[in-house]
Amino acid sequence: MSAPTQQKALFLQAKQGEFVVDNRPVPAPGSGEVLIKNAATGLNPVDWKIQAYGVFVEVYPAVLGIDASGTVEEIGQGVTQFKPGDKVLYEGAVDNDRATFQQYTLVRADLVAKLPRSLTLEQAAALPLAITTAAVGLYHQAGGPLLTAPWIEGGKGKYGGKPFVVIGGSSVVGSLAIQFARLSGFAPIVTTASLKNAPLLESFGATHVIDRNLSAAALRDEVVKITGKPVSVVYDAISLPDTQKAAFDLLAPGGKLIIVGSSALEDPNAGGRGVARVAGLIQHPTNVEFGKGLYAELPELLGSGDLKPLRTEVILGGLGGIVAGLDRLKNNQVSASKLIVKPQETV
């Protein structure tokens, strides 16, 4: 059974314009590609920022969306690792055929992972961008700590006894940074978050959860009490100006701060320290080879429970529900969960 010729997609009509659901053609997979029938797609803060600020996208109308899971619908020439019907997760791209706010998406087969039976399609759609943003920042980003990844020989547990701090542990990226730090052996693992989320973050591997509302000075005092010394790696998954400053102040000389937004620091090299902004999209040319290795290991990392998703919340209405979900993200109305929509439910 072949894919249909038309599908529903959510279009951003113009720069800083409005979203509208409309029809577009279903693309055909080329050599080395697969066509995915999207069962679930996740919402990210970057989606509302593209609309609000007119960034990252040059051609309109544009289809957005990065996180998704679904089933393989068709395979291109040379693809042998997948067959139609396989359940998979993947990361989309800023391209209308390759974005995820639609019912069918094209993706490179070597950047797709089979879904373990332990995860639902909704849970899987919460993971791709967060996994790659956390992993690229820790193990691959130029200017970052360039740690040995735990799926590489000698990498698992390599950094035992070294402290690690995550700012914003209950964010989607922060939750994965905690889990990768645990796999890498870091201890203690300290994170900031709402204290109501402490049990969840401890289940991911955090050893200490500190109230996110503490001042920078109080945060530093608490971290020093726990670690006994400054920290060599801090991952700021929030990356607002005040969180960056607080995180930078935790670093030891020579330490590395990983951020997910533009640097707001006056002197990011003070004291021999360094700051690296993550370019987390796995289909970015600098990340593809790293991504191939990561995606080859994802079925085992997910199936074993070494990596787990945050809680998910499904928004009703298919692609039409995305606008309300993005408004919630924009207004900071989501905590320790990932908003998901089901494109096939679009009417």
PDB file of C-alpha atoms in Angstrom, residues 30-270:
ATOM      1  CA  GLY A  30      14.997   9.361  -2.488  1.00  0.00           C
ATOM      2  CA  SER A  31      18.066   7.183  -2.174  1.00  0.00           C
ATOM      3  CA  GLY A  32      18.953   6.562   1.484  1.00  0.00           C
ATOM      4  CA  GLU A  33      15.730   8.130   2.754  1.00  0.00           C
ATOM      5  CA  VAL A  34      12.553   6.933   4.419  1.00  0.00           C
ATOM      6  CA  LEU A  35       9.055   8.401   4.443  1.00  0.00           C
ATOM      7  CA  ILE A  36       7.541   8.409   7.929  1.00  0.00           C
ATOM      8  CA  LYS A  37       3.834   8.467   8.694  1.00  0.00           C
ATOM      9  CA  ASN A  38       3.873  10.690  11.764  1.00  0.00           C
ATOM     10  CA  ALA A  39       1.974   9.315  14.736  1.00  0.00           C
ATOM     11  CA  ALA A  40       3.129  11.984  17.193  1.00  0.00           C
ATOM     12  CA  THR A  41       5.096  15.218  17.058  1.00  0.00           C
ATOM     13  CA  GLY A  42       6.464  17.230  19.955  1.00  0.00           C
ATOM     14  CA  LEU A  43       6.343  20.989  20.510  1.00  0.00           C
ATOM     15  CA  ASN A  44       9.496  22.976  21.309  1.00  0.00           C
ATOM     16  CA  PRO A  45      10.080  26.587  22.415  1.00  0.00           C
ATOM     17  CA  VAL A  46      11.946  27.260  19.171  1.00  0.00           C
ATOM     18  CA  ASP A  47       8.656  26.772  17.291  1.00  0.00           C
ATOM     19  CA  TRP A  48       6.957  29.784  18.865  1.00  0.00           C
ATOM     20  CA  LYS A  49      10.173  31.805  18.680  1.00  0.00           C
ATOM     21  CA  ILE A  50      10.325  31.281  14.900  1.00  0.00           C
ATOM     22  CA  GLN A  51       6.847  32.725  14.616  1.00  0.00           C
ATOM     23  CA  ALA A  52       7.312  35.554  17.102  1.00  0.00           C
ATOM     24  CA  TYR A  53      10.762  36.750  16.044  1.00  0.00           C
ATOM     25  CA  GLY A  54      10.968  35.688  12.403  1.00  0.00           C
ATOM     26  CA  VAL A  55      14.207  33.734  12.897  1.00  0.00           C
ATOM     27  CA  PHE A  56      15.753  30.621  11.280  1.00  0.00           C
ATOM     28  CA  VAL A  57      13.251  30.340   8.406  1.00  0.00           C
ATOM     29  CA  GLU A  58      13.753  32.098   5.054  1.00  0.00           C
ATOM     30  CA  VAL A  59      11.101  30.560   2.782  1.00  0.00           C
ATOM     31  CA  TYR A  60       7.357  30.831   3.422  1.00  0.00           C
ATOM     32  CA  PRO A  61       4.807  29.329   3.767  1.00  0.00           C
ATOM     33  CA  ALA A  62       6.842  27.135   6.105  1.00  0.00           C
ATOM     34  CA  VAL A  63       6.183  23.873   7.912  1.00  0.00           C
ATOM     35  CA  LEU A  64       7.857  23.748  11.341  1.00  0.00           C
ATOM     36  CA  GLY A  65       8.419  20.953  13.858  1.00  0.00           C
ATOM     37  CA  ILE A  66      11.481  18.936  14.874  1.00  0.00           C
ATOM     38  CA  ASP A  67      10.449  16.049  17.185  1.00  0.00           C
ATOM     39  CA  ALA A  68       8.462  13.092  15.878  1.00  0.00           C
ATOM     40  CA  SER A  69       7.761   9.396  15.925  1.00  0.00           C
ATOM     41  CA  GLY A  70       5.717   7.183  13.644  1.00  0.00           C
ATOM     42  CA  THR A  71       5.864   4.261  11.267  1.00  0.00           C
ATOM     43  CA  VAL A  72       7.929   3.780   8.140  1.00  0.00           C
ATOM     44  CA  GLU A  73       5.589   4.229   5.157  1.00  0.00           C
ATOM     45  CA  GLU A  74       8.029   3.905   2.264  1.00  0.00           C
ATOM     46  CA  ILE A  75      11.767   3.331   1.873  1.00  0.00           C
ATOM     47  CA  GLY A  76      14.124   4.760  -0.721  1.00  0.00           C
ATOM     48  CA  GLN A  77      16.735   2.985  -2.779  1.00  0.00           C
ATOM     49  CA  GLY A  78      19.510   1.397  -0.747  1.00  0.00           C
ATOM     50  CA  VAL A  79      17.676   1.409   2.587  1.00  0.00           C
ATOM     51  CA  THR A  80      17.994  -2.012   4.188  1.00  0.00           C
ATOM     52  CA  GLN A  81      17.767  -1.347   7.934  1.00  0.00           C
ATOM     53  CA  PHE A  82      14.048  -0.449   7.865  1.00  0.00           C
ATOM     54  CA  LYS A  83      10.887  -1.826   6.314  1.00  0.00           C
ATOM     55  CA  PRO A  84       7.369  -0.415   6.016  1.00  0.00           C
ATOM     56  CA  GLY A  85       5.550  -0.690   9.326  1.00  0.00           C
ATOM     57  CA  ASP A  86       8.616  -0.271  11.563  1.00  0.00           C
ATOM     58  CA  LYS A  87       7.966   2.059  14.495  1.00  0.00           C
ATOM     59  CA  VAL A  88      10.646   4.747  14.703  1.00  0.00           C
ATOM     60  CA  LEU A  89      11.650   8.093  16.172  1.00  0.00           C
ATOM     61  CA  TYR A  90      13.613  10.805  14.428  1.00  0.00           C
ATOM     62  CA  GLU A  91      14.479  14.482  14.335  1.00  0.00           C
ATOM     63  CA  GLY A  92      13.108  16.700  11.601  1.00  0.00           C
ATOM     64  CA  ALA A  93      14.709  19.692   9.931  1.00  0.00           C
ATOM     65  CA  VAL A  94      13.880  23.252   8.854  1.00  0.00           C
ATOM     66  CA  ASP A  95      12.591  22.222   5.429  1.00  0.00           C
ATOM     67  CA  ASN A  96       8.998  21.691   4.372  1.00  0.00           C
ATOM     68  CA  ASP A  97       9.490  18.068   3.315  1.00  0.00           C
ATOM     69  CA  ARG A  98      11.528  17.297   6.450  1.00  0.00           C
ATOM     70  CA  ALA A  99       9.656  19.162   9.208  1.00  0.00           C
ATOM     71  CA  THR A 100       7.243  17.320  11.499  1.00  0.00           C
ATOM     72  CA  PHE A 101       4.112  19.462  11.825  1.00  0.00           C
ATOM     73  CA  GLN A 102       2.522  17.389   9.063  1.00  0.00           C
ATOM     74  CA  GLN A 103       1.279  13.864   8.514  1.00  0.00           C
ATOM     75  CA  TYR A 104       4.239  12.529   6.487  1.00  0.00           C
ATOM     76  CA  THR A 105       7.921  13.498   6.628  1.00  0.00           C
ATOM     77  CA  LEU A 106      11.105  12.595   4.754  1.00  0.00           C
ATOM     78  CA  VAL A 107      14.242  11.809   6.755  1.00  0.00           C
ATOM     79  CA  ARG A 108      17.670  10.285   6.205  1.00  0.00           C
ATOM     80  CA  ALA A 109      17.532   6.618   7.117  1.00  0.00           C
ATOM     81  CA  ASP A 110      20.845   6.763   9.000  1.00  0.00           C
ATOM     82  CA  LEU A 111      19.365   9.355  11.378  1.00  0.00           C
ATOM     83  CA  VAL A 112      16.332   7.272  12.354  1.00  0.00           C
ATOM     84  CA  ALA A 113      16.086   4.851  15.302  1.00  0.00           C
ATOM     85  CA  LYS A 114      13.744   1.926  15.809  1.00  0.00           C
ATOM     86  CA  LEU A 115      11.416   2.292  18.737  1.00  0.00           C
ATOM     87  CA  PRO A 116      11.883  -0.169  21.617  1.00  0.00           C
ATOM     88  CA  ARG A 117       8.729  -1.894  22.840  1.00  0.00           C
ATOM     89  CA  SER A 118       9.072  -0.194  26.222  1.00  0.00           C
ATOM     90  CA  LEU A 119       8.181   3.231  24.766  1.00  0.00           C
ATOM     91  CA  THR A 120       4.928   4.497  23.311  1.00  0.00           C
ATOM     92  CA  LEU A 121       4.934   6.588  20.162  1.00  0.00           C
ATOM     93  CA  GLU A 122       3.876   9.589  22.250  1.00  0.00           C
ATOM     94  CA  GLN A 123       6.817   9.135  24.628  1.00  0.00           C
ATOM     95  CA  ALA A 124       9.208   8.725  21.727  1.00  0.00           C
ATOM     96  CA  ALA A 125       8.142  12.041  20.189  1.00  0.00           C
ATOM     97  CA  ALA A 126       9.310  13.801  23.363  1.00  0.00           C
ATOM     98  CA  LEU A 127      12.917  12.732  22.894  1.00  0.00           C
ATOM     99  CA  PRO A 128      14.788  13.429  19.630  1.00  0.00           C
ATOM    100  CA  LEU A 129      15.807  17.098  19.866  1.00  0.00           C
ATOM    101  CA  ALA A 130      16.390  16.920  23.622  1.00  0.00           C
ATOM    102  CA  ILE A 131      18.613  13.866  23.250  1.00  0.00           C
ATOM    103  CA  THR A 132      20.694  15.410  20.503  1.00  0.00           C
ATOM    104  CA  THR A 133      20.954  18.842  22.157  1.00  0.00           C
ATOM    105  CA  ALA A 134      22.143  17.287  25.404  1.00  0.00           C
ATOM    106  CA  ALA A 135      24.488  14.812  23.704  1.00  0.00           C
ATOM    107  CA  VAL A 136      26.004  17.240  21.205  1.00  0.00           C
ATOM    108  CA  GLY A 137      26.656  19.755  23.981  1.00  0.00           C
ATOM    109  CA  LEU A 138      28.457  17.262  26.183  1.00  0.00           C
ATOM    110  CA  TYR A 139      30.253  15.084  23.666  1.00  0.00           C
ATOM    111  CA  HIS A 140      30.633  16.860  20.337  1.00  0.00           C
ATOM    112  CA  GLN A 141      30.163  20.642  20.347  1.00  0.00           C
ATOM    113  CA  ALA A 142      33.248  22.625  19.321  1.00  0.00           C
ATOM    114  CA  GLY A 143      34.371  24.685  22.308  1.00  0.00           C
ATOM    115  CA  GLY A 144      32.516  22.432  24.739  1.00  0.00           C
ATOM    116  CA  PRO A 145      33.931  19.850  27.137  1.00  0.00           C
ATOM    117  CA  LEU A 146      34.150  17.207  24.363  1.00  0.00           C
ATOM    118  CA  LEU A 147      33.644  14.354  26.814  1.00  0.00           C
ATOM    119  CA  THR A 148      33.875  10.728  25.727  1.00  0.00           C
ATOM    120  CA  ALA A 149      30.328   9.557  24.995  1.00  0.00           C
ATOM    121  CA  PRO A 150      29.047   6.713  27.192  1.00  0.00           C
ATOM    122  CA  TRP A 151      28.135   4.545  24.182  1.00  0.00           C
ATOM    123  CA  ILE A 152      31.790   4.599  23.063  1.00  0.00           C
ATOM    124  CA  GLU A 153      34.206   2.057  24.506  1.00  0.00           C
ATOM    125  CA  GLY A 154      35.629   3.395  27.759  1.00  0.00           C
ATOM    126  CA  GLY A 155      33.087   6.209  27.979  1.00  0.00           C
ATOM    127  CA  LYS A 156      30.489   4.765  30.329  1.00  0.00           C
ATOM    128  CA  GLY A 157      31.270   5.832  33.885  1.00  0.00           C
ATOM    129  CA  LYS A 158      34.515   7.523  32.808  1.00  0.00           C
ATOM    130  CA  TYR A 159      33.958  10.677  34.853  1.00  0.00           C
ATOM    131  CA  GLY A 160      33.206   9.060  38.197  1.00  0.00           C
ATOM    132  CA  GLY A 161      33.632  11.302  41.214  1.00  0.00           C
ATOM    133  CA  LYS A 162      33.455  14.556  39.256  1.00  0.00           C
ATOM    134  CA  PRO A 163      30.579  16.938  40.052  1.00  0.00           C
ATOM    135  CA  PHE A 164      28.131  18.104  37.396  1.00  0.00           C
ATOM    136  CA  VAL A 165      25.475  20.830  37.461  1.00  0.00           C
ATOM    137  CA  VAL A 166      22.363  21.227  35.286  1.00  0.00           C
ATOM    138  CA  ILE A 167      20.458  24.492  35.358  1.00  0.00           C
ATOM    139  CA  GLY A 168      16.816  23.700  34.589  1.00  0.00           C
ATOM    140  CA  GLY A 169      16.698  19.968  35.159  1.00  0.00           C
ATOM    141  CA  SER A 170      12.939  19.694  34.623  1.00  0.00           C
ATOM    142  CA  SER A 171      13.178  21.108  31.108  1.00  0.00           C
ATOM    143  CA  VAL A 172      13.216  18.507  28.366  1.00  0.00           C
ATOM    144  CA  VAL A 173      16.874  19.143  27.502  1.00  0.00           C
ATOM    145  CA  GLY A 174      17.863  19.412  31.162  1.00  0.00           C
ATOM    146  CA  SER A 175      16.297  16.046  31.964  1.00  0.00           C
ATOM    147  CA  LEU A 176      18.418  14.400  29.249  1.00  0.00           C
ATOM    148  CA  ALA A 177      21.578  16.225  30.362  1.00  0.00           C
ATOM    149  CA  ILE A 178      21.059  14.705  33.815  1.00  0.00           C
ATOM    150  CA  GLN A 179      20.709  11.235  32.333  1.00  0.00           C
ATOM    151  CA  PHE A 180      23.782  11.524  30.124  1.00  0.00           C
ATOM    152  CA  ALA A 181      25.767  12.829  33.108  1.00  0.00           C
ATOM    153  CA  ARG A 182      24.698   9.752  35.060  1.00  0.00           C
ATOM    154  CA  LEU A 183      25.769   7.444  32.233  1.00  0.00           C
ATOM    155  CA  SER A 184      29.104   9.262  32.078  1.00  0.00           C
ATOM    156  CA  GLY A 185      29.635   8.589  35.779  1.00  0.00           C
ATOM    157  CA  PHE A 186      29.456  12.149  37.133  1.00  0.00           C
ATOM    158  CA  ALA A 187      28.692  12.460  40.834  1.00  0.00           C
ATOM    159  CA  PRO A 188      27.240  14.340  42.514  1.00  0.00           C
ATOM    160  CA  ILE A 189      24.754  15.546  39.891  1.00  0.00           C
ATOM    161  CA  VAL A 190      23.157  18.785  41.056  1.00  0.00           C
ATOM    162  CA  THR A 191      20.244  20.463  39.309  1.00  0.00           C
ATOM    163  CA  THR A 192      17.974  23.447  39.768  1.00  0.00           C
ATOM    164  CA  ALA A 193      14.228  23.017  39.382  1.00  0.00           C
ATOM    165  CA  SER A 194      10.908  23.472  41.120  1.00  0.00           C
ATOM    166  CA  LEU A 195      11.210  21.309  44.218  1.00  0.00           C
ATOM    167  CA  LYS A 196       7.919  19.589  43.365  1.00  0.00           C
ATOM    168  CA  ASN A 197       9.806  17.920  40.500  1.00  0.00           C
ATOM    169  CA  ALA A 198      12.598  16.581  42.721  1.00  0.00           C
ATOM    170  CA  PRO A 199      11.398  12.932  42.805  1.00  0.00           C
ATOM    171  CA  LEU A 200      11.200  12.812  39.010  1.00  0.00           C
ATOM    172  CA  LEU A 201      14.655  14.314  38.533  1.00  0.00           C
ATOM    173  CA  GLU A 202      16.146  12.013  41.145  1.00  0.00           C
ATOM    174  CA  SER A 203      14.730   9.081  39.182  1.00  0.00           C
ATOM    175  CA  PHE A 204      16.706  10.370  36.182  1.00  0.00           C
ATOM    176  CA  GLY A 205      19.930  10.472  38.176  1.00  0.00           C
ATOM    177  CA  ALA A 206      20.088  13.816  39.975  1.00  0.00           C
ATOM    178  CA  THR A 207      21.565  13.444  43.443  1.00  0.00           C
ATOM    179  CA  HIS A 208      20.558  16.925  44.628  1.00  0.00           C
ATOM    180  CA  VAL A 209      17.724  19.217  43.506  1.00  0.00           C
ATOM    181  CA  ILE A 210      18.070  22.899  44.429  1.00  0.00           C
ATOM    182  CA  ASP A 211      15.218  25.429  44.341  1.00  0.00           C
ATOM    183  CA  ARG A 212      15.410  27.259  41.020  1.00  0.00           C
ATOM    184  CA  ASN A 213      14.354  30.498  42.718  1.00  0.00           C
ATOM    185  CA  LEU A 214      17.538  30.877  44.770  1.00  0.00           C
ATOM    186  CA  SER A 215      19.721  33.886  44.091  1.00  0.00           C
ATOM    187  CA  ALA A 216      22.995  33.323  42.223  1.00  0.00           C
ATOM    188  CA  ALA A 217      24.962  33.755  45.447  1.00  0.00           C
ATOM    189  CA  ALA A 218      22.760  31.305  47.357  1.00  0.00           C
ATOM    190  CA  LEU A 219      22.965  28.814  44.505  1.00  0.00           C
ATOM    191  CA  ARG A 220      26.739  28.968  44.529  1.00  0.00           C
ATOM    192  CA  ASP A 221      26.814  28.440  48.302  1.00  0.00           C
ATOM    193  CA  GLU A 222      24.571  25.389  47.997  1.00  0.00           C
ATOM    194  CA  VAL A 223      26.602  23.883  45.163  1.00  0.00           C
ATOM    195  CA  VAL A 224      29.873  24.350  47.059  1.00  0.00           C
ATOM    196  CA  LYS A 225      28.319  22.698  50.130  1.00  0.00           C
ATOM    197  CA  ILE A 226      27.386  19.685  48.009  1.00  0.00           C
ATOM    198  CA  THR A 227      30.458  19.390  45.806  1.00  0.00           C
ATOM    199  CA  GLY A 228      33.118  20.847  48.079  1.00  0.00           C
ATOM    200  CA  LYS A 229      34.680  22.593  45.097  1.00  0.00           C
ATOM    201  CA  PRO A 230      33.893  24.467  41.883  1.00  0.00           C
ATOM    202  CA  VAL A 231      32.565  22.448  38.961  1.00  0.00           C
ATOM    203  CA  SER A 232      34.256  21.692  35.650  1.00  0.00           C
ATOM    204  CA  VAL A 233      31.072  21.221  33.556  1.00  0.00           C
ATOM    205  CA  VAL A 234      27.754  23.072  33.880  1.00  0.00           C
ATOM    206  CA  TYR A 235      24.859  22.599  31.439  1.00  0.00           C
ATOM    207  CA  ASP A 236      22.453  25.554  31.386  1.00  0.00           C
ATOM    208  CA  ALA A 237      19.307  24.205  29.736  1.00  0.00           C
ATOM    209  CA  ILE A 238      17.477  27.516  30.325  1.00  0.00           C
ATOM    210  CA  SER A 239      20.142  30.004  29.175  1.00  0.00           C
ATOM    211  CA  LEU A 240      18.498  33.263  30.163  1.00  0.00           C
ATOM    212  CA  PRO A 241      20.943  36.073  31.012  1.00  0.00           C
ATOM    213  CA  ASP A 242      20.593  35.546  34.760  1.00  0.00           C
ATOM    214  CA  THR A 243      20.892  31.751  34.601  1.00  0.00           C
ATOM    215  CA  GLN A 244      23.992  32.016  32.412  1.00  0.00           C
ATOM    216  CA  LYS A 245      25.701  34.333  34.892  1.00  0.00           C
ATOM    217  CA  ALA A 246      24.782  32.115  37.835  1.00  0.00           C
ATOM    218  CA  ALA A 247      25.989  29.020  35.974  1.00  0.00           C
ATOM    219  CA  PHE A 248      29.250  30.654  34.873  1.00  0.00           C
ATOM    220  CA  ASP A 249      30.011  31.625  38.466  1.00  0.00           C
ATOM    221  CA  LEU A 250      29.911  27.935  39.434  1.00  0.00           C
ATOM    222  CA  LEU A 251      32.755  27.007  37.089  1.00  0.00           C
ATOM    223  CA  ALA A 252      36.251  26.099  38.129  1.00  0.00           C
ATOM    224  CA  PRO A 253      39.155  27.671  36.196  1.00  0.00           C
ATOM    225  CA  GLY A 254      39.256  25.922  32.840  1.00  0.00           C
ATOM    226  CA  GLY A 255      35.663  24.760  33.234  1.00  0.00           C
ATOM    227  CA  LYS A 256      33.061  24.695  30.470  1.00  0.00           C
ATOM    228  CA  LEU A 257      29.543  26.128  30.431  1.00  0.00           C
ATOM    229  CA  ILE A 258      27.147  24.706  27.835  1.00  0.00           C
ATOM    230  CA  ILE A 259      24.272  26.969  26.814  1.00  0.00           C
ATOM    231  CA  VAL A 260      21.313  26.543  24.445  1.00  0.00           C
ATOM    232  CA  GLY A 261      20.892  30.220  23.495  1.00  0.00           C
ATOM    233  CA  SER A 262      23.002  33.243  22.671  1.00  0.00           C
ATOM    234  CA  SER A 263      25.651  34.151  25.211  1.00  0.00           C
ATOM    235  CA  ALA A 264      24.751  37.004  27.553  1.00  0.00           C
ATOM    236  CA  LEU A 265      28.092  36.959  29.368  1.00  0.00           C
ATOM    237  CA  GLU A 266      30.358  40.012  29.307  1.00  0.00           C
ATOM    238  CA  ASP A 267      33.574  37.985  29.395  1.00  0.00           C
ATOM    239  CA  PRO A 268      32.944  34.309  28.544  1.00  0.00           C
ATOM    240  CA  ASN A 269      36.655  33.492  28.863  1.00  0.00           C
ATOM    241  CA  ALA A 270      37.244  34.969  32.301  1.00  0.00           C
TER     242      ALA A 270
END
